[in-house]
């Protein structure tokens, strides 16, 4: 595990880095038979239409560059498997960020979908880890928030909403943007930086 100074240098991931890292964590937990992932599989995971907000359209060159940036940060590494014709990639958050499976599941959801309530996280992360209800999710989020430095934080409820939303702290905080149909949370994307 990294010391505090080293970990603080990780907290400024780009949108593309959060998407690649979130996709790797998610696929490790949901489809272990296809993990580690090939570059093509990772591009498809980053750009899938469900479980991603905002949507992305990353190409192989972009994902390759992001893999290299995450490799330098020791969050991703290349794996050459015997009998495989293509290199594979896997995340290293279990070791580098000292994350257990439940924490990885929640972090993957936050990286891939942006701010969410504990109830939304309980529903969505249950495909990656069998939480014992919202109180278990809340407890895990609280532990992630109490770390030094904190890996998650929460924001006050948006106008017209009751529940606070949680977000990851590996990138700048999300910006709240009001839309005609209500309030939505905007996670800075590649075209907004």
PDB file of C-alpha atoms in Angstrom:
ATOM      1  CA  UNK A   1       0.000   0.000   0.000  1.00  0.00           C
ATOM      2  CA  UNK A   2       1.169   3.514  -0.759  1.00  0.00           C
ATOM      3  CA  UNK A   3       1.916   6.113   1.863  1.00  0.00           C
ATOM      4  CA  UNK A   4      -0.252   9.242   2.166  1.00  0.00           C
ATOM      5  CA  UNK A   5       1.931  11.486  -0.036  1.00  0.00           C
ATOM      6  CA  UNK A   6       2.016   8.971  -2.875  1.00  0.00           C
ATOM      7  CA  UNK A   7      -1.731   8.341  -2.672  1.00  0.00           C
ATOM      8  CA  UNK A   8      -2.544  12.057  -2.809  1.00  0.00           C
ATOM      9  CA  UNK A   9      -0.753  12.241  -6.167  1.00  0.00           C
ATOM     10  CA  UNK A  10      -3.297   9.720  -7.527  1.00  0.00           C
ATOM     11  CA  UNK A  11      -6.318  11.825  -6.766  1.00  0.00           C
ATOM     12  CA  UNK A  12      -6.165  13.764 -10.012  1.00  0.00           C
ATOM     13  CA  UNK A  13      -7.204  11.153 -12.539  1.00  0.00           C
ATOM     14  CA  UNK A  14      -8.669  12.326 -15.839  1.00  0.00           C
ATOM     15  CA  UNK A  15     -12.128  11.350 -17.005  1.00  0.00           C
ATOM     16  CA  UNK A  16     -10.599   8.798 -19.381  1.00  0.00           C
ATOM     17  CA  UNK A  17      -8.463   7.321 -16.590  1.00  0.00           C
ATOM     18  CA  UNK A  18     -11.481   6.965 -14.303  1.00  0.00           C
ATOM     19  CA  UNK A  19     -13.449   5.259 -17.091  1.00  0.00           C
ATOM     20  CA  UNK A  20     -10.688   2.741 -17.880  1.00  0.00           C
ATOM     21  CA  UNK A  21     -10.022   2.020 -14.201  1.00  0.00           C
ATOM     22  CA  UNK A  22     -13.733   1.712 -13.400  1.00  0.00           C
ATOM     23  CA  UNK A  23     -14.269  -0.631 -16.357  1.00  0.00           C
ATOM     24  CA  UNK A  24     -11.379  -2.882 -15.328  1.00  0.00           C
ATOM     25  CA  UNK A  25     -12.635  -3.132 -11.743  1.00  0.00           C
ATOM     26  CA  UNK A  26     -16.202  -3.812 -12.882  1.00  0.00           C
ATOM     27  CA  UNK A  27     -15.194  -6.544 -15.336  1.00  0.00           C
ATOM     28  CA  UNK A  28     -12.919  -8.212 -12.779  1.00  0.00           C
ATOM     29  CA  UNK A  29     -15.910  -8.532 -10.450  1.00  0.00           C
ATOM     30  CA  UNK A  30     -18.679  -9.307 -12.969  1.00  0.00           C
ATOM     31  CA  UNK A  31     -16.957 -11.400 -15.645  1.00  0.00           C
ATOM     32  CA  UNK A  32     -13.826 -12.935 -14.109  1.00  0.00           C
ATOM     33  CA  UNK A  33     -13.670 -15.497 -16.951  1.00  0.00           C
ATOM     34  CA  UNK A  34     -12.818 -12.628 -19.350  1.00  0.00           C
ATOM     35  CA  UNK A  35     -10.386 -10.915 -17.004  1.00  0.00           C
ATOM     36  CA  UNK A  36      -7.621  -9.709 -17.392  1.00  0.00           C
ATOM     37  CA  UNK A  37      -8.882  -7.849 -20.460  1.00  0.00           C
ATOM     38  CA  UNK A  38      -7.554  -7.376 -23.966  1.00  0.00           C
ATOM     39  CA  UNK A  39      -7.308  -3.855 -25.365  1.00  0.00           C
ATOM     40  CA  UNK A  40     -10.311  -4.479 -27.609  1.00  0.00           C
ATOM     41  CA  UNK A  41     -12.370  -5.822 -24.704  1.00  0.00           C
ATOM     42  CA  UNK A  42     -11.417  -2.834 -22.569  1.00  0.00           C
ATOM     43  CA  UNK A  43     -12.388  -0.352 -25.303  1.00  0.00           C
ATOM     44  CA  UNK A  44     -15.787  -2.058 -25.547  1.00  0.00           C
ATOM     45  CA  UNK A  45     -16.189  -2.006 -21.755  1.00  0.00           C
ATOM     46  CA  UNK A  46     -15.388   1.714 -21.589  1.00  0.00           C
ATOM     47  CA  UNK A  47     -17.886   2.537 -24.336  1.00  0.00           C
ATOM     48  CA  UNK A  48     -20.738   0.238 -23.356  1.00  0.00           C
ATOM     49  CA  UNK A  49     -24.128   1.931 -23.434  1.00  0.00           C
ATOM     50  CA  UNK A  50     -25.410   0.762 -20.038  1.00  0.00           C
ATOM     51  CA  UNK A  51     -23.861   1.368 -16.612  1.00  0.00           C
ATOM     52  CA  UNK A  52     -21.893   4.384 -17.876  1.00  0.00           C
ATOM     53  CA  UNK A  53     -22.554   8.073 -17.264  1.00  0.00           C
ATOM     54  CA  UNK A  54     -21.607  10.095 -19.142  1.00  0.00           C
ATOM     55  CA  UNK A  55     -21.297   7.943 -22.231  1.00  0.00           C
ATOM     56  CA  UNK A  56     -17.889   7.776 -23.866  1.00  0.00           C
ATOM     57  CA  UNK A  57     -16.541   6.929 -27.284  1.00  0.00           C
ATOM     58  CA  UNK A  58     -12.894   6.101 -26.674  1.00  0.00           C
ATOM     59  CA  UNK A  59     -10.815   4.483 -29.406  1.00  0.00           C
ATOM     60  CA  UNK A  60      -7.943   2.002 -29.075  1.00  0.00           C
ATOM     61  CA  UNK A  61      -5.257   4.695 -29.266  1.00  0.00           C
ATOM     62  CA  UNK A  62      -6.891   6.696 -26.461  1.00  0.00           C
ATOM     63  CA  UNK A  63      -7.322   3.638 -24.243  1.00  0.00           C
ATOM     64  CA  UNK A  64      -3.726   2.569 -24.928  1.00  0.00           C
ATOM     65  CA  UNK A  65      -2.495   5.991 -23.827  1.00  0.00           C
ATOM     66  CA  UNK A  66      -4.679   5.875 -20.706  1.00  0.00           C
ATOM     67  CA  UNK A  67      -3.371   2.399 -19.858  1.00  0.00           C
ATOM     68  CA  UNK A  68       0.156   3.779 -20.043  1.00  0.00           C
ATOM     69  CA  UNK A  69      -0.751   6.714 -17.771  1.00  0.00           C
ATOM     70  CA  UNK A  70      -2.406   4.369 -15.260  1.00  0.00           C
ATOM     71  CA  UNK A  71       0.566   2.014 -15.475  1.00  0.00           C
ATOM     72  CA  UNK A  72       2.892   4.858 -14.490  1.00  0.00           C
ATOM     73  CA  UNK A  73       0.571   5.524 -11.531  1.00  0.00           C
ATOM     74  CA  UNK A  74       0.790   1.795 -10.674  1.00  0.00           C
ATOM     75  CA  UNK A  75      -2.984   1.343 -10.949  1.00  0.00           C
ATOM     76  CA  UNK A  76      -2.923  -0.875 -14.063  1.00  0.00           C
ATOM     77  CA  UNK A  77      -0.430  -3.358 -15.397  1.00  0.00           C
ATOM     78  CA  UNK A  78       0.019  -5.525 -18.466  1.00  0.00           C
ATOM     79  CA  UNK A  79      -0.277  -9.285 -18.176  1.00  0.00           C
ATOM     80  CA  UNK A  80       1.160 -11.655 -20.773  1.00  0.00           C
ATOM     81  CA  UNK A  81      -0.663 -14.955 -20.398  1.00  0.00           C
ATOM     82  CA  UNK A  82       0.758 -18.208 -21.708  1.00  0.00           C
ATOM     83  CA  UNK A  83      -1.042 -19.157 -24.903  1.00  0.00           C
ATOM     84  CA  UNK A  84      -2.550 -15.704 -25.420  1.00  0.00           C
ATOM     85  CA  UNK A  85      -1.693 -13.878 -28.621  1.00  0.00           C
ATOM     86  CA  UNK A  86      -2.617 -10.458 -27.269  1.00  0.00           C
ATOM     87  CA  UNK A  87      -1.531  -8.638 -24.117  1.00  0.00           C
ATOM     88  CA  UNK A  88      -4.088  -8.326 -21.341  1.00  0.00           C
ATOM     89  CA  UNK A  89      -4.535  -5.640 -18.721  1.00  0.00           C
ATOM     90  CA  UNK A  90      -5.678  -5.641 -15.116  1.00  0.00           C
ATOM     91  CA  UNK A  91      -6.083  -3.070 -12.373  1.00  0.00           C
ATOM     92  CA  UNK A  92      -4.009  -2.982  -9.227  1.00  0.00           C
ATOM     93  CA  UNK A  93      -6.383  -1.135  -6.854  1.00  0.00           C
ATOM     94  CA  UNK A  94      -6.561  -3.988  -4.378  1.00  0.00           C
ATOM     95  CA  UNK A  95      -2.898  -3.433  -3.571  1.00  0.00           C
ATOM     96  CA  UNK A  96      -2.268   0.228  -4.435  1.00  0.00           C
ATOM     97  CA  UNK A  97      -5.412   1.642  -2.834  1.00  0.00           C
ATOM     98  CA  UNK A  98      -5.802  -1.160  -0.270  1.00  0.00           C
ATOM     99  CA  UNK A  99      -9.357  -2.009  -1.369  1.00  0.00           C
ATOM    100  CA  UNK A 100     -11.349  -5.072  -0.425  1.00  0.00           C
ATOM    101  CA  UNK A 101     -13.947  -6.489  -2.828  1.00  0.00           C
ATOM    102  CA  UNK A 102     -16.911  -4.523  -1.399  1.00  0.00           C
ATOM    103  CA  UNK A 103     -14.944  -1.275  -1.651  1.00  0.00           C
ATOM    104  CA  UNK A 104     -13.882  -2.048  -5.229  1.00  0.00           C
ATOM    105  CA  UNK A 105     -17.509  -2.682  -6.203  1.00  0.00           C
ATOM    106  CA  UNK A 106     -18.642   0.690  -4.873  1.00  0.00           C
ATOM    107  CA  UNK A 107     -15.673   2.513  -6.353  1.00  0.00           C
ATOM    108  CA  UNK A 108     -16.292   0.918  -9.769  1.00  0.00           C
ATOM    109  CA  UNK A 109     -19.893   2.171  -9.727  1.00  0.00           C
ATOM    110  CA  UNK A 110     -18.811   5.678  -8.766  1.00  0.00           C
ATOM    111  CA  UNK A 111     -16.068   5.731 -11.401  1.00  0.00           C
ATOM    112  CA  UNK A 112     -18.410   4.508 -14.142  1.00  0.00           C
ATOM    113  CA  UNK A 113     -21.658   6.307 -13.281  1.00  0.00           C
ATOM    114  CA  UNK A 114     -20.792   9.326 -11.182  1.00  0.00           C
ATOM    115  CA  UNK A 115     -22.552  10.465  -7.996  1.00  0.00           C
ATOM    116  CA  UNK A 116     -25.190   8.122  -6.589  1.00  0.00           C
ATOM    117  CA  UNK A 117     -27.233   7.588  -3.453  1.00  0.00           C
ATOM    118  CA  UNK A 118     -26.514   4.673  -1.133  1.00  0.00           C
ATOM    119  CA  UNK A 119     -29.716   3.038  -2.389  1.00  0.00           C
ATOM    120  CA  UNK A 120     -28.634   3.341  -6.019  1.00  0.00           C
ATOM    121  CA  UNK A 121     -25.207   1.971  -5.141  1.00  0.00           C
ATOM    122  CA  UNK A 122     -26.788  -0.931  -3.263  1.00  0.00           C
ATOM    123  CA  UNK A 123     -28.887  -1.866  -6.309  1.00  0.00           C
ATOM    124  CA  UNK A 124     -26.191  -1.355  -8.930  1.00  0.00           C
ATOM    125  CA  UNK A 125     -23.159  -2.751  -7.094  1.00  0.00           C
ATOM    126  CA  UNK A 126     -25.016  -5.893  -6.008  1.00  0.00           C
ATOM    127  CA  UNK A 127     -23.986  -7.558  -9.291  1.00  0.00           C
ATOM    128  CA  UNK A 128     -20.368  -7.198  -8.138  1.00  0.00           C
ATOM    129  CA  UNK A 129     -20.703  -7.811  -4.388  1.00  0.00           C
ATOM    130  CA  UNK A 130     -23.594  -9.128  -2.250  1.00  0.00           C
ATOM    131  CA  UNK A 131     -24.124  -6.241   0.198  1.00  0.00           C
ATOM    132  CA  UNK A 132     -26.396  -6.846   3.193  1.00  0.00           C
ATOM    133  CA  UNK A 133     -28.600  -3.866   2.339  1.00  0.00           C
ATOM    134  CA  UNK A 134     -28.208  -0.115   2.323  1.00  0.00           C
ATOM    135  CA  UNK A 135     -26.768   0.009   5.849  1.00  0.00           C
ATOM    136  CA  UNK A 136     -23.879  -2.231   4.699  1.00  0.00           C
ATOM    137  CA  UNK A 137     -23.283   0.073   1.717  1.00  0.00           C
ATOM    138  CA  UNK A 138     -23.396   3.136   4.006  1.00  0.00           C
ATOM    139  CA  UNK A 139     -20.904   1.546   6.396  1.00  0.00           C
ATOM    140  CA  UNK A 140     -18.501   0.696   3.565  1.00  0.00           C
ATOM    141  CA  UNK A 141     -18.789   4.213   2.117  1.00  0.00           C
ATOM    142  CA  UNK A 142     -18.167   5.699   5.559  1.00  0.00           C
ATOM    143  CA  UNK A 143     -14.971   3.637   5.886  1.00  0.00           C
ATOM    144  CA  UNK A 144     -13.804   4.835   2.463  1.00  0.00           C
ATOM    145  CA  UNK A 145     -14.552   8.420   3.473  1.00  0.00           C
ATOM    146  CA  UNK A 146     -12.680   8.147   6.791  1.00  0.00           C
ATOM    147  CA  UNK A 147      -9.452   7.000   5.143  1.00  0.00           C
ATOM    148  CA  UNK A 148      -6.526   9.339   4.936  1.00  0.00           C
ATOM    149  CA  UNK A 149      -6.849  10.620   2.270  1.00  0.00           C
ATOM    150  CA  UNK A 150     -10.521  10.018   1.695  1.00  0.00           C
ATOM    151  CA  UNK A 151     -11.471   8.037  -1.414  1.00  0.00           C
ATOM    152  CA  UNK A 152     -15.140   9.117  -1.424  1.00  0.00           C
ATOM    153  CA  UNK A 153     -17.196  12.060  -0.220  1.00  0.00           C
ATOM    154  CA  UNK A 154     -20.837  13.000  -0.218  1.00  0.00           C
ATOM    155  CA  UNK A 155     -22.668  16.047  -1.462  1.00  0.00           C
ATOM    156  CA  UNK A 156     -25.771  17.709  -0.122  1.00  0.00           C
ATOM    157  CA  UNK A 157     -29.029  16.680  -1.751  1.00  0.00           C
ATOM    158  CA  UNK A 158     -29.741  18.495  -4.986  1.00  0.00           C
ATOM    159  CA  UNK A 159     -32.706  20.888  -5.074  1.00  0.00           C
ATOM    160  CA  UNK A 160     -35.898  18.855  -4.985  1.00  0.00           C
ATOM    161  CA  UNK A 161     -34.147  15.692  -3.799  1.00  0.00           C
ATOM    162  CA  UNK A 162     -33.887  14.176  -0.323  1.00  0.00           C
ATOM    163  CA  UNK A 163     -30.831  11.936  -0.286  1.00  0.00           C
ATOM    164  CA  UNK A 164     -27.185  12.846  -0.335  1.00  0.00           C
ATOM    165  CA  UNK A 165     -25.118  11.432  -3.168  1.00  0.00           C
ATOM    166  CA  UNK A 166     -21.695   9.875  -2.921  1.00  0.00           C
ATOM    167  CA  UNK A 167     -18.849  10.527  -5.363  1.00  0.00           C
ATOM    168  CA  UNK A 168     -15.270   9.276  -5.716  1.00  0.00           C
ATOM    169  CA  UNK A 169     -12.365  11.597  -4.965  1.00  0.00           C
ATOM    170  CA  UNK A 170      -9.926  10.245  -7.554  1.00  0.00           C
ATOM    171  CA  UNK A 171     -10.826  13.150  -9.875  1.00  0.00           C
ATOM    172  CA  UNK A 172     -12.126  16.685  -9.347  1.00  0.00           C
ATOM    173  CA  UNK A 173     -15.565  16.814  -7.663  1.00  0.00           C
ATOM    174  CA  UNK A 174     -18.573  16.577  -9.986  1.00  0.00           C
ATOM    175  CA  UNK A 175     -20.372  19.720 -11.055  1.00  0.00           C
ATOM    176  CA  UNK A 176     -24.128  19.954 -10.556  1.00  0.00           C
ATOM    177  CA  UNK A 177     -25.902  21.050 -13.701  1.00  0.00           C
ATOM    178  CA  UNK A 178     -29.627  21.829 -13.765  1.00  0.00           C
ATOM    179  CA  UNK A 179     -31.559  20.510 -16.746  1.00  0.00           C
ATOM    180  CA  UNK A 180     -35.117  21.173 -17.971  1.00  0.00           C
ATOM    181  CA  UNK A 181     -36.307  17.799 -16.672  1.00  0.00           C
ATOM    182  CA  UNK A 182     -34.831  18.230 -13.193  1.00  0.00           C
ATOM    183  CA  UNK A 183     -31.370  18.161 -11.716  1.00  0.00           C
ATOM    184  CA  UNK A 184     -28.638  15.953 -13.077  1.00  0.00           C
ATOM    185  CA  UNK A 185     -25.079  15.486 -11.921  1.00  0.00           C
ATOM    186  CA  UNK A 186     -22.413  16.168 -14.459  1.00  0.00           C
ATOM    187  CA  UNK A 187     -19.121  14.329 -14.297  1.00  0.00           C
ATOM    188  CA  UNK A 188     -16.516  16.229 -16.317  1.00  0.00           C
ATOM    189  CA  UNK A 189     -15.878  14.407 -19.574  1.00  0.00           C
ATOM    190  CA  UNK A 190     -13.051  14.580 -22.077  1.00  0.00           C
ATOM    191  CA  UNK A 191     -14.654  17.421 -24.024  1.00  0.00           C
ATOM    192  CA  UNK A 192     -15.222  19.590 -20.944  1.00  0.00           C
ATOM    193  CA  UNK A 193     -11.686  19.799 -19.533  1.00  0.00           C
TER     194      UNK A 193
END
